[in-house]
Amino acid sequence: VHLCAWPKFNQKEIDKNLESDFELINWIIEKGLSERDKAKIGLRWPLAKAKISYYKKFDKNLEEIILRQLNVKKIEWKKAGQSDWKVELDINMTPELEAEGFARELARKIQDERKKAGLKKGQLINLEIYIPKGLEKMLDKHSSFLKDRTNSRKLIFLSFEKNKNNTSFVIKDRQFSVKFH
């Protein structure tokens, strides 16, 4: 690769407006991620919305990039002068957003455990998740997401139980335990 020549490109096909938009989108994303850091909210935890004060709105495709990169459900645009640009995140965690965040963190932890156990990517498992009391209903809505993400043929939520055969971990001060076979 290092010895190859640079590819040739057609200068006429470069979209200067798109390049400019991406520079601004990168600025918005950087500011949003900085806000997440200040609030100490990890990127896996979704937020309801971002309020972006800016002089224009982007088209839906470019807005979708911002939504995904900031992990927010919607963007609220507010017209602003060039010196008043800012990005504010709605950091209020609703039960629905919290459930989605727990499901994402849980999926990541289970994937780590699958890897440690030497399982291959397509290998299916039966999964038992021992969860703290009160989270059953919250996580039940995300059971298909968890099954899909963890390659589980069967998924069962059970009341928390810690024993030497289960792998335990903490997510946001709550103890979880998993067992798969």
Coordinates of C-alpha atoms in Angstrom, one line a residue:
V1 CA 0.0 0.0 0.0
H2 CA 2.8 2.4 0.9
L3 CA 4.4 2.0 -2.5
C4 CA 1.3 2.5 -4.5
A5 CA 0.6 5.7 -6.4
W6 CA -2.2 8.0 -5.2
P7 CA -5.5 7.4 -7.1
K8 CA -6.5 9.8 -9.7
F9 CA -9.7 11.8 -9.2
N10 CA -11.8 14.1 -11.2
Q11 CA -11.7 17.6 -9.6
K12 CA -15.1 18.5 -11.2
E13 CA -16.9 15.7 -9.2
I14 CA -15.9 17.0 -5.8
D15 CA -18.9 18.5 -4.1
K16 CA -17.5 21.5 -2.1
N17 CA -20.9 22.1 -0.4
L18 CA -20.9 18.5 0.8
E19 CA -17.4 18.8 2.1
S20 CA -18.3 22.0 3.9
D21 CA -21.4 20.3 5.4
F22 CA -19.3 17.4 6.7
E23 CA -16.9 19.8 8.4
L24 CA -19.8 21.4 10.2
I25 CA -21.4 18.0 11.0
N26 CA -18.1 16.9 12.5
W27 CA -18.0 20.1 14.6
I28 CA -21.6 19.3 15.8
I29 CA -20.7 15.7 16.6
E30 CA -17.6 16.8 18.5
K31 CA -19.6 19.3 20.6
G32 CA -22.3 16.7 21.3
L33 CA -19.7 14.1 22.4
S34 CA -18.1 16.7 24.6
E35 CA -21.5 17.3 26.2
R36 CA -21.9 13.6 26.8
D37 CA -18.4 13.5 28.5
K38 CA -19.4 16.4 30.8
A39 CA -22.6 14.7 31.8
K40 CA -20.7 11.3 32.2
I41 CA -23.2 9.5 29.9
G42 CA -21.6 6.8 27.8
L43 CA -22.3 6.6 24.1
R44 CA -24.2 3.3 24.4
W45 CA -26.9 5.0 26.5
P46 CA -29.4 6.7 24.1
L47 CA -30.7 10.2 24.7
A48 CA -34.0 11.7 23.7
K49 CA -32.8 14.6 21.7
A50 CA -30.1 17.1 20.8
K51 CA -30.9 20.8 20.5
I52 CA -28.7 22.3 17.9
S53 CA -28.5 26.0 17.5
Y54 CA -27.2 26.6 14.0
Y55 CA -27.8 28.8 11.0
K56 CA -29.3 26.0 8.8
K57 CA -30.7 22.5 8.9
F58 CA -29.2 19.6 7.1
D59 CA -31.0 17.2 4.8
K60 CA -32.3 13.9 6.3
N61 CA -29.3 11.8 5.2
L62 CA -26.8 14.1 6.9
E63 CA -29.1 14.5 9.9
E64 CA -29.2 10.7 10.2
I65 CA -25.4 10.7 10.6
I66 CA -25.6 13.2 13.5
L67 CA -28.4 11.1 15.1
R68 CA -26.4 7.9 14.9
Q69 CA -23.1 9.4 16.0
L70 CA -24.6 11.2 19.1
N71 CA -27.0 8.3 19.8
V72 CA -30.0 10.6 20.1
K73 CA -33.6 9.9 19.0
K74 CA -34.3 13.3 17.4
I75 CA -32.8 16.6 16.7
E76 CA -34.4 19.9 17.5
W77 CA -33.0 22.7 15.2
K78 CA -32.9 26.3 16.3
K79 CA -31.9 29.1 14.1
A80 CA -28.8 31.0 15.4
G81 CA -26.3 33.5 14.2
Q82 CA -22.8 32.4 13.3
S83 CA -21.4 33.3 16.8
D84 CA -24.2 31.6 18.6
W85 CA -23.7 28.0 17.5
K86 CA -24.2 25.4 20.2
V87 CA -25.2 21.8 20.9
E88 CA -27.2 20.8 23.9
L89 CA -28.2 17.3 24.9
D90 CA -31.4 16.4 26.7
I91 CA -29.7 14.2 29.4
N92 CA -32.9 13.2 31.2
M93 CA -33.0 9.5 31.2
T94 CA -36.5 8.1 30.8
P95 CA -37.3 4.5 31.7
E96 CA -37.4 3.6 28.0
L97 CA -34.0 5.1 27.3
E98 CA -32.6 3.5 30.4
A99 CA -33.9 0.1 29.3
E100 CA -32.3 0.5 25.9
G101 CA -29.0 1.5 27.5
F102 CA -29.1 -1.5 29.8
A103 CA -29.8 -3.8 26.9
R104 CA -26.9 -2.4 24.9
E105 CA -24.5 -2.7 27.8
L106 CA -25.7 -6.2 28.6
A107 CA -25.3 -7.3 25.0
R108 CA -21.7 -6.0 25.0
K109 CA -20.9 -7.8 28.2
I110 CA -22.4 -11.0 26.9
Q111 CA -20.4 -10.7 23.7
D112 CA -17.2 -10.3 25.7
E113 CA -18.1 -13.5 27.7
R114 CA -18.8 -15.3 24.4
K115 CA -15.4 -14.3 23.1
K116 CA -13.7 -15.4 26.4
A117 CA -15.4 -18.8 26.1
G118 CA -14.0 -19.2 22.6
L119 CA -17.4 -19.2 20.8
K120 CA -17.4 -18.4 17.1
K121 CA -19.5 -15.5 15.7
G122 CA -22.3 -17.6 14.2
Q123 CA -22.5 -20.2 17.1
L124 CA -25.9 -20.1 18.8
I125 CA -26.3 -20.3 22.5
N126 CA -29.1 -20.7 25.1
L127 CA -28.8 -17.7 27.4
E128 CA -30.0 -17.2 30.9
I129 CA -29.8 -13.6 32.2
Y130 CA -30.1 -13.1 36.0
I131 CA -31.3 -9.6 36.5
P132 CA -32.1 -7.4 39.5
K133 CA -35.7 -7.2 40.7
G134 CA -37.7 -4.6 38.9
L135 CA -35.8 -4.7 35.6
E136 CA -37.7 -7.7 34.1
K137 CA -40.4 -5.7 32.4
M138 CA -37.9 -3.0 31.4
L139 CA -35.6 -5.5 29.6
D140 CA -38.3 -7.8 28.3
K141 CA -39.0 -5.2 25.6
H142 CA -35.5 -5.6 24.3
S143 CA -35.3 -9.4 24.4
S144 CA -35.3 -9.8 20.6
F145 CA -32.5 -7.2 20.4
L146 CA -30.5 -9.2 23.0
K147 CA -31.2 -12.5 21.3
D148 CA -30.1 -11.1 17.9
R149 CA -27.0 -9.3 19.3
T150 CA -25.8 -12.3 21.3
N151 CA -26.6 -15.0 18.8
S152 CA -29.0 -16.7 21.3
R153 CA -31.5 -19.3 20.1
K154 CA -33.2 -19.0 23.5
L155 CA -33.2 -16.2 26.1
I156 CA -34.6 -16.4 29.6
F157 CA -34.7 -13.6 32.2
L158 CA -34.5 -14.9 35.8
S159 CA -34.3 -13.3 39.2
F160 CA -30.8 -12.4 40.2
E161 CA -28.7 -15.4 41.4
K162 CA -25.0 -15.4 41.9
N163 CA -23.1 -18.7 41.9
K164 CA -19.7 -19.9 40.8
N165 CA -21.1 -21.2 37.4
N166 CA -22.4 -17.8 36.4
T167 CA -20.5 -14.8 35.1
S168 CA -21.4 -11.7 37.1
F169 CA -20.9 -8.1 36.3
V170 CA -22.2 -4.6 37.3
I171 CA -23.9 -2.1 35.1
K172 CA -24.8 1.2 36.6
D173 CA -24.6 -0.1 40.2
R174 CA -26.8 -3.1 39.4
Q175 CA -25.6 -6.6 39.6
F176 CA -26.2 -9.0 36.6
S177 CA -25.3 -12.6 36.0
V178 CA -25.3 -14.7 32.9
K179 CA -25.0 -18.3 32.0
F180 CA -25.0 -19.8 28.5
H181 CA -24.7 -23.2 27.0

